[in-house]
CSV table of C-alpha atoms and ligand atoms in Angstrom, one decimal:
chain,number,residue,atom,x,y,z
I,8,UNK,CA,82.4,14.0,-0.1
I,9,UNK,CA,82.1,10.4,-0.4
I,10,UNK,CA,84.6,10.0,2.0
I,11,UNK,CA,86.6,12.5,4.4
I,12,UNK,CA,90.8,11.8,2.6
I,13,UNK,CA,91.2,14.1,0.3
I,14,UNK,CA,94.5,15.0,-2.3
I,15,UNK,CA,95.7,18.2,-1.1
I,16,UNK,CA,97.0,21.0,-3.1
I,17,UNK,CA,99.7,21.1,-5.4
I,18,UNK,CA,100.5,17.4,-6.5
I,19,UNK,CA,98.9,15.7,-9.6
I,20,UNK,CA,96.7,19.3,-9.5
I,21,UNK,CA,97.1,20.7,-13.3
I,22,UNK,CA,95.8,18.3,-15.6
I,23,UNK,CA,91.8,16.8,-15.7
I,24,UNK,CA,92.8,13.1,-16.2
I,25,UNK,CA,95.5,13.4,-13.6
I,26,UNK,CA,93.0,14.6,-10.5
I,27,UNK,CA,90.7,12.0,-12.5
I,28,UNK,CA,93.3,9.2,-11.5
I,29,UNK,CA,93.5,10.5,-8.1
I,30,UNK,CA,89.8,10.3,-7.4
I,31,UNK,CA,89.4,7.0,-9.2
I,32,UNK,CA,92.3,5.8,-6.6
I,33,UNK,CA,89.9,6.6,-4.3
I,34,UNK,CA,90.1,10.5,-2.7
I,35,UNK,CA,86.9,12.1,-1.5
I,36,UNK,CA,87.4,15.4,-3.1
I,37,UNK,CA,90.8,16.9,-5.4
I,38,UNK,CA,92.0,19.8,-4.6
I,39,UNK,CA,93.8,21.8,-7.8
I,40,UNK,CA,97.0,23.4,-8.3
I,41,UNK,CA,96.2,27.1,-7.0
I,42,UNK,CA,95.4,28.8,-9.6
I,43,UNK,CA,95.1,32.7,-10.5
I,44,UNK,CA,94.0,35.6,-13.0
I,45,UNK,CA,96.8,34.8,-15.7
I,46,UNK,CA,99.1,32.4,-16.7
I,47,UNK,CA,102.4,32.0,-14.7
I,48,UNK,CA,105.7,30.3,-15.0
I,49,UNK,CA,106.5,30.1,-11.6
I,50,UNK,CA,110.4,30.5,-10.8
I,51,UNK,CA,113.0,28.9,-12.8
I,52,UNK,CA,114.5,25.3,-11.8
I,53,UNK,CA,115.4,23.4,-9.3
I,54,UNK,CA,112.2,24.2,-8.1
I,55,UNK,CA,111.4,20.7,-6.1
I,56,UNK,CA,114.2,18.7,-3.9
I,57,UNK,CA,113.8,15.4,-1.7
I,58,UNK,CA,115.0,15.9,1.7
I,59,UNK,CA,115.2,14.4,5.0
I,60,UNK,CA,112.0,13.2,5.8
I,61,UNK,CA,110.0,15.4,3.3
I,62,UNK,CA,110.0,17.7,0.1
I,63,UNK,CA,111.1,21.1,-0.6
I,64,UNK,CA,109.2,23.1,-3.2
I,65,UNK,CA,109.5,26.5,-4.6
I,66,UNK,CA,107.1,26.2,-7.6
I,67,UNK,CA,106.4,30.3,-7.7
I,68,UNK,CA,103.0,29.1,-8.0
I,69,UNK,CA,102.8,27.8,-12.0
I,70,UNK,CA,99.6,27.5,-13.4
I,71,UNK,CA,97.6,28.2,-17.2
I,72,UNK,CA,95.3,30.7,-15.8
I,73,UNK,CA,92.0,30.8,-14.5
I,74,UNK,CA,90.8,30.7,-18.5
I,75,UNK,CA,92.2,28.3,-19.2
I,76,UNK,CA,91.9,26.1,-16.2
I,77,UNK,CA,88.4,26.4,-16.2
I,78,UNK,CA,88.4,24.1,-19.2
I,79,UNK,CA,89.8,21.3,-16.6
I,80,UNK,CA,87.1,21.6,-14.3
I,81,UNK,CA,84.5,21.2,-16.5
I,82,UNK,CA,86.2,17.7,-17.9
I,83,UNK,CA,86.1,17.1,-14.0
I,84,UNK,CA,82.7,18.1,-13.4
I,85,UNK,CA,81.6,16.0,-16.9
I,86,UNK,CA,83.3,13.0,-15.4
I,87,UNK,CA,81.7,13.0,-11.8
I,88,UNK,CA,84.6,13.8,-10.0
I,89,UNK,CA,84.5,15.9,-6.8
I,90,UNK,CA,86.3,19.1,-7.0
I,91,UNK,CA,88.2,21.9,-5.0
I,92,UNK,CA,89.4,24.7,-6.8
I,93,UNK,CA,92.5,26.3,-5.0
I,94,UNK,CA,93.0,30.0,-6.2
I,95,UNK,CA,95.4,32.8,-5.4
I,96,UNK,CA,95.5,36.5,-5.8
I,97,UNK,CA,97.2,39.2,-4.9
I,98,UNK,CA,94.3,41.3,-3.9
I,99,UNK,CA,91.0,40.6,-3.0
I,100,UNK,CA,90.1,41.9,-6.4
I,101,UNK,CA,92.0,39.1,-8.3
I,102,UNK,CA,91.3,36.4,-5.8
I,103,UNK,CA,87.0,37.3,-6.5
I,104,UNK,CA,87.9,37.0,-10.2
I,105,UNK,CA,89.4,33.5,-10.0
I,106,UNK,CA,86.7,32.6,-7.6
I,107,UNK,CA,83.9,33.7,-9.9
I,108,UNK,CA,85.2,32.0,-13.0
I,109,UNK,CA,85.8,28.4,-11.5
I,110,UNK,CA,82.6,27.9,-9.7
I,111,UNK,CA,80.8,29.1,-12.3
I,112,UNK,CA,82.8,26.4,-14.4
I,113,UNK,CA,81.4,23.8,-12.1
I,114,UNK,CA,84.0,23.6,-8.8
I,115,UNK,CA,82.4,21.9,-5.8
I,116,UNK,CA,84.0,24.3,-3.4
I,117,UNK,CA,87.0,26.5,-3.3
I,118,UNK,CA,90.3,26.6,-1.2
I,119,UNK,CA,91.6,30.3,-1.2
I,120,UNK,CA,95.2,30.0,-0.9
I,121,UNK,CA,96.7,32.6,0.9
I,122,UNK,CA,99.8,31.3,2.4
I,123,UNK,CA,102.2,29.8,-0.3
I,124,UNK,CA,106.0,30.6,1.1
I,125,UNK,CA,107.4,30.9,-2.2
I,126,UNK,CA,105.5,34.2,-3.6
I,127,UNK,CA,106.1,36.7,-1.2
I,128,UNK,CA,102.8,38.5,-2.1
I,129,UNK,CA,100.7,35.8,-1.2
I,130,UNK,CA,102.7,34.8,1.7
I,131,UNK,CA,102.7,37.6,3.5
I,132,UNK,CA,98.4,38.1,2.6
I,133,UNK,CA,98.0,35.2,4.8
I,134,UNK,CA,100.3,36.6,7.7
I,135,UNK,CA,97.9,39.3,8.1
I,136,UNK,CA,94.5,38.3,10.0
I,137,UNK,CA,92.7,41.7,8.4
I,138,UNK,CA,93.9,40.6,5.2
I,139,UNK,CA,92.7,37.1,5.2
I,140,UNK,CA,89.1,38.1,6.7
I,141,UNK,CA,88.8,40.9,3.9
I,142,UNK,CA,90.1,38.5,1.1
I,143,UNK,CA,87.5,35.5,2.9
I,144,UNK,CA,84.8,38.4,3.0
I,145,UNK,CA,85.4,39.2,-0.8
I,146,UNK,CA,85.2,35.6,-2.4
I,147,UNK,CA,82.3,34.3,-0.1
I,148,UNK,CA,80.3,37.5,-0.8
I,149,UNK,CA,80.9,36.6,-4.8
I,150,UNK,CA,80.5,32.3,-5.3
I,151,UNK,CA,77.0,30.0,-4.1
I,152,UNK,CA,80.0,27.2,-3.0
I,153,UNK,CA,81.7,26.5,0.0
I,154,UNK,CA,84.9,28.5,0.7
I,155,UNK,CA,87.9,27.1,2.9
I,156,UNK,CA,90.9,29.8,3.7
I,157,UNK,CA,94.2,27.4,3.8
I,158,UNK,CA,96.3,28.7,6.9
I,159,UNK,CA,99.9,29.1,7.0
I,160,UNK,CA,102.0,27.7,9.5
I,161,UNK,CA,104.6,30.2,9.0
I,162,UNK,CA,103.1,33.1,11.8
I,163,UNK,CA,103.0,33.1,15.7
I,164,UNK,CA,99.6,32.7,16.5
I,165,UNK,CA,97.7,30.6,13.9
I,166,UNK,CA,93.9,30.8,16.3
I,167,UNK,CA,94.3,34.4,15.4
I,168,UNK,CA,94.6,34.2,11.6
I,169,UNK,CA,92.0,31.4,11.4
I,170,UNK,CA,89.5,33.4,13.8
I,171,UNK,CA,89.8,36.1,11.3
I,172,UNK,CA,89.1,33.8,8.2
I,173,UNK,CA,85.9,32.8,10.1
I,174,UNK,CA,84.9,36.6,11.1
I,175,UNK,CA,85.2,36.7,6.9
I,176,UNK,CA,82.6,34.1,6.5
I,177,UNK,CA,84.8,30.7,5.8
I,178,UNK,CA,82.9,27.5,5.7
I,179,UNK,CA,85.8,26.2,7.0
I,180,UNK,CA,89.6,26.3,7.3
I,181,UNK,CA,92.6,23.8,5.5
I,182,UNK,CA,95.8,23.8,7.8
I,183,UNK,CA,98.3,23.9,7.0
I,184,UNK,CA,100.2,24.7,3.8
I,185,UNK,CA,103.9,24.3,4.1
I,186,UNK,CA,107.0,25.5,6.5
I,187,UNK,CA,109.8,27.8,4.8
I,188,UNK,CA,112.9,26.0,4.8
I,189,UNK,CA,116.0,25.7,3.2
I,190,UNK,CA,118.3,23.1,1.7
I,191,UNK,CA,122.0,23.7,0.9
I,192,UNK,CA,124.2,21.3,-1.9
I,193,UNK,CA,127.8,21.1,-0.4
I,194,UNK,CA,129.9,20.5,-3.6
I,195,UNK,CA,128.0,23.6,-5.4
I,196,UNK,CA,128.1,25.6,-1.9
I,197,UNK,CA,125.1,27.0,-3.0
I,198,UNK,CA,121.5,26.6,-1.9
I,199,UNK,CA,119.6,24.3,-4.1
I,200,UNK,CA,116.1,25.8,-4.6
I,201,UNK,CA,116.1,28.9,-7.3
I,202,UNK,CA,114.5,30.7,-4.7
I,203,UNK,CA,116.6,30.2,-2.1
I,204,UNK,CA,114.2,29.0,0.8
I,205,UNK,CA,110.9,26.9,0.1
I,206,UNK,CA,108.4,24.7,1.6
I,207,UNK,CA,108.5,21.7,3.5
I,208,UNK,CA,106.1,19.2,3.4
I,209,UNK,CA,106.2,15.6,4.5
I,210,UNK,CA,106.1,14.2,7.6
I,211,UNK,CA,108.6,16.2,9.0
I,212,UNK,CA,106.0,18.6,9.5
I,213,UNK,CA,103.3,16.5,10.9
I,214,UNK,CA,104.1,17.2,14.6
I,215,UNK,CA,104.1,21.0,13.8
I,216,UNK,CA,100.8,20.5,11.5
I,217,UNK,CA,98.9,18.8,14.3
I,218,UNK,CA,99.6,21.3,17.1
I,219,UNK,CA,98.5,23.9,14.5
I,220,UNK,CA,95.0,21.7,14.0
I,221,UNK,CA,94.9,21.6,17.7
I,222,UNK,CA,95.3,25.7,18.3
I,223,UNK,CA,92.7,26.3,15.1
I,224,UNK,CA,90.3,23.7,16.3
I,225,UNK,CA,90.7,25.4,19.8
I,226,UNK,CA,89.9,28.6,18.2
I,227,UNK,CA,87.3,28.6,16.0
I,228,UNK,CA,83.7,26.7,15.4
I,229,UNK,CA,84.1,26.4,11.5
I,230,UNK,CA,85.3,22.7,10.1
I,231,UNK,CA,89.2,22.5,10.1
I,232,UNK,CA,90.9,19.9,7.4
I,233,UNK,CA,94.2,18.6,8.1
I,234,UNK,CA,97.3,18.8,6.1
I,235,UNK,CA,100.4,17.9,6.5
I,236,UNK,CA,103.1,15.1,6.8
I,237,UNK,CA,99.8,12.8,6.8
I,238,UNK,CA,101.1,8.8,5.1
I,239,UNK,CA,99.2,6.4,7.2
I,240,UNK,CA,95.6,5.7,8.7
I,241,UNK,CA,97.5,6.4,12.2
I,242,UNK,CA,98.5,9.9,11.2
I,243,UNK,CA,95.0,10.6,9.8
I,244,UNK,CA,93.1,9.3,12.7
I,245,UNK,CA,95.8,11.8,15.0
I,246,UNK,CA,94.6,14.5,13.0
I,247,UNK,CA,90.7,13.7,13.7
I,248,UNK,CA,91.5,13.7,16.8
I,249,UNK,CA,93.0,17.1,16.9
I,250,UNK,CA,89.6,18.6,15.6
I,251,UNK,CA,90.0,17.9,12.0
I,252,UNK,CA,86.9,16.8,9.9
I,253,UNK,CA,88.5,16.2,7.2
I,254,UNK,CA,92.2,15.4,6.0
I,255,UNK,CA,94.1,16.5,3.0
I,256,UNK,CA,97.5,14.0,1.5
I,257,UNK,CA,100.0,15.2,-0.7
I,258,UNK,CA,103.2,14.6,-0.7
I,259,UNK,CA,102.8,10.9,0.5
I,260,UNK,CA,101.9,9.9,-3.1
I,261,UNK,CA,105.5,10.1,-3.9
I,262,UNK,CA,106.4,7.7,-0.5
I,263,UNK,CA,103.8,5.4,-1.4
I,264,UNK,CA,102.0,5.7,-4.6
I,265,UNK,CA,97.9,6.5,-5.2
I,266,UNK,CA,97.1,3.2,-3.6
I,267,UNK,CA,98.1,5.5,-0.1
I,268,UNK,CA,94.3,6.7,-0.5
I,269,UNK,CA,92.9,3.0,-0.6
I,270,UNK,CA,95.0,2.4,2.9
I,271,UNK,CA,94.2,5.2,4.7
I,272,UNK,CA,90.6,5.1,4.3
I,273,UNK,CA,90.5,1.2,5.0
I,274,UNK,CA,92.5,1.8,7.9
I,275,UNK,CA,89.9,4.4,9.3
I,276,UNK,CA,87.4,2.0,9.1
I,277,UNK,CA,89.2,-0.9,10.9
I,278,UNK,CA,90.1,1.8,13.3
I,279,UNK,CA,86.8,2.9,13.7
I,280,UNK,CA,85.2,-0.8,14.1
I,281,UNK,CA,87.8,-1.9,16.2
I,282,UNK,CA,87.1,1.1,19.1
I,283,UNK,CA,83.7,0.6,18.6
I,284,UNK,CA,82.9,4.3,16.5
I,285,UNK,CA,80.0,5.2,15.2
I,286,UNK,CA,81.9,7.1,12.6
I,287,UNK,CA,84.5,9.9,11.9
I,288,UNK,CA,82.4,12.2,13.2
I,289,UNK,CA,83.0,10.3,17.1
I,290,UNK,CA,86.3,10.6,16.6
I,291,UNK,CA,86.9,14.3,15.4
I,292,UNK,CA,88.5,16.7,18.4
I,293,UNK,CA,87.9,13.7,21.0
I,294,UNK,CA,91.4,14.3,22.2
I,295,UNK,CA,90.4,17.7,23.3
I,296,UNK,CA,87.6,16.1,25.3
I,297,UNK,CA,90.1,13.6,27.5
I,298,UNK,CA,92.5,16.2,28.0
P,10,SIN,C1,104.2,27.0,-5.0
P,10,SIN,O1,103.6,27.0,-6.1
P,10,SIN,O2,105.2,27.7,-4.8
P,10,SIN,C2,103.6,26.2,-3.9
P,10,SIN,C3,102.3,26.7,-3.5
P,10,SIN,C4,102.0,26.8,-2.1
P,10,SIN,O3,102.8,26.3,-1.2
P,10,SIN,O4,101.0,27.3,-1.7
């Protein structure tokens, strides 16, 4: 990557020219929409609601299909942008199929998504560390490109689940995906998402994302990327310092537009001048170090 800020998952992640824009506004890598075996309307509206200090999504985890898709990725790959293909499954069987089919379209690397809250299948895959080292096992023992497992917040012990995705052979681990939540409208008395509960991204979640980096990066010798609640240079450089290598931004596009990328990056760099840093690579888990 030419540069460790990546877009995460999920926003701006279905359309070629879309992730195009993203990486011309400056991202080291795009990460898709997840995408899986066949097409999928997700759950009906309202699917996405602004809240407090962060968004609520229950997409039910749209997407064309991994046929389809793979047409996108190749308009990617013709145009030089850096790609991560994030797929989902319901067994290891589907997720290998998905995996297969989009690096052999031209993805850089993939993110196997096994904890999206909103499709209780896949959420619960990801709650189970034999599950997510057999479903790591499957796709690195079928693709040539580097495989990250994207953790979910929503379990007890996250060390344990990402221990297992390195046992499976991950090149590294993405955490976190989102936090199930809930929103209520009081003049409909009703909850607002389809689905009932969703998850929350947004900086609401950072403090919760960066103790998760913390435990993972405590827990494993694989690279950890850091998502979640991540706007500013400040909050990337706090998840460096954690033990991520890498970051991932989502859901600050909407705070701040695709210029956030641009300003992140430029702030690592004054950041990393200013204390006298060598480069990111100084700064990533330091915090552990002066504990
Ligand atoms: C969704 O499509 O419901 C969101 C995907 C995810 O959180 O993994």
């Amino acid at each position: 990557m030419r540069n460790p800020v990546m877009l995460s998952a999920g926003i701006l992640g279905l359309s070629a020219p879309l992730l195009r824009r993203v990486y011309e506004s400056g991202a080291g890598a795009v990460v898709t929409k997840s995408i899986g075996s066949r097409p999928r309307s997700g759950h009906p509206n309202p699917t996405v609601v602004a809240v407090d200090c962060g968004l609520l999504n229950s997409m039910g985890l749209p997407n064309p299909g991994v046929d389809e898709f793979s047409e996108e990725v190749r308009s990617l790959k013709r145009w030089g942008v850096t790609v991560v293909a994030s797929i989902f499954g319901e067994e290891a069987e589907e997720y290998v199929e998905v995996a297969e089919k989009l690096s052999e379209a031209g993805a850089d690397a993939l993110e196997i998504n096994c904890s999206c809250p909103n499709v209780r299948e896949v959420g619960l895959l990801g709650q189970d560390p034999g599950m997510v080292e057999e479903v790591t096992r499957a796709v690195k023992g079928a693709v040539d490109v580097p495989v990250f497992t994207k953790l979910t917040p929503n379990v007890t012990r996250i060390g344990e689940v990402a221990r297992a995705a390195e046992r499976g052979g991950a090149d590294g681990v993405t955490a976190i995906n989102t936090l199930r939540a809930m929103a209520v409208d009081v003049e409909t008395c009703r909850p607002i998402l389809s689905n009932v509960t969703g998850g929350l991204s947004g900086p609401a979640i950072k403090p919760v994302a960066l103790r998760c980096v913390w435990e993972v990066a405590e827990s494993v010798e694989i690279p950890v990327i850091g998502c979640g609640g991540i706007l500013t240079w400040r909050d990337a450089v706090e998840f460096l310092l954690c033990g991520a290598s890498a970051v991932q931004v989502g859901t600050a596009i909407m705070y701040r537009g695709l210029g956030v990328f641009q300003e992140i990056i430029q702030g690592i760099e004054a950041y990393l001048r200013r204390k006298g840093f060598g480069g990111v690579e100084e700064v990533v888990g330091r915090a552990h170090g002066a504990a």
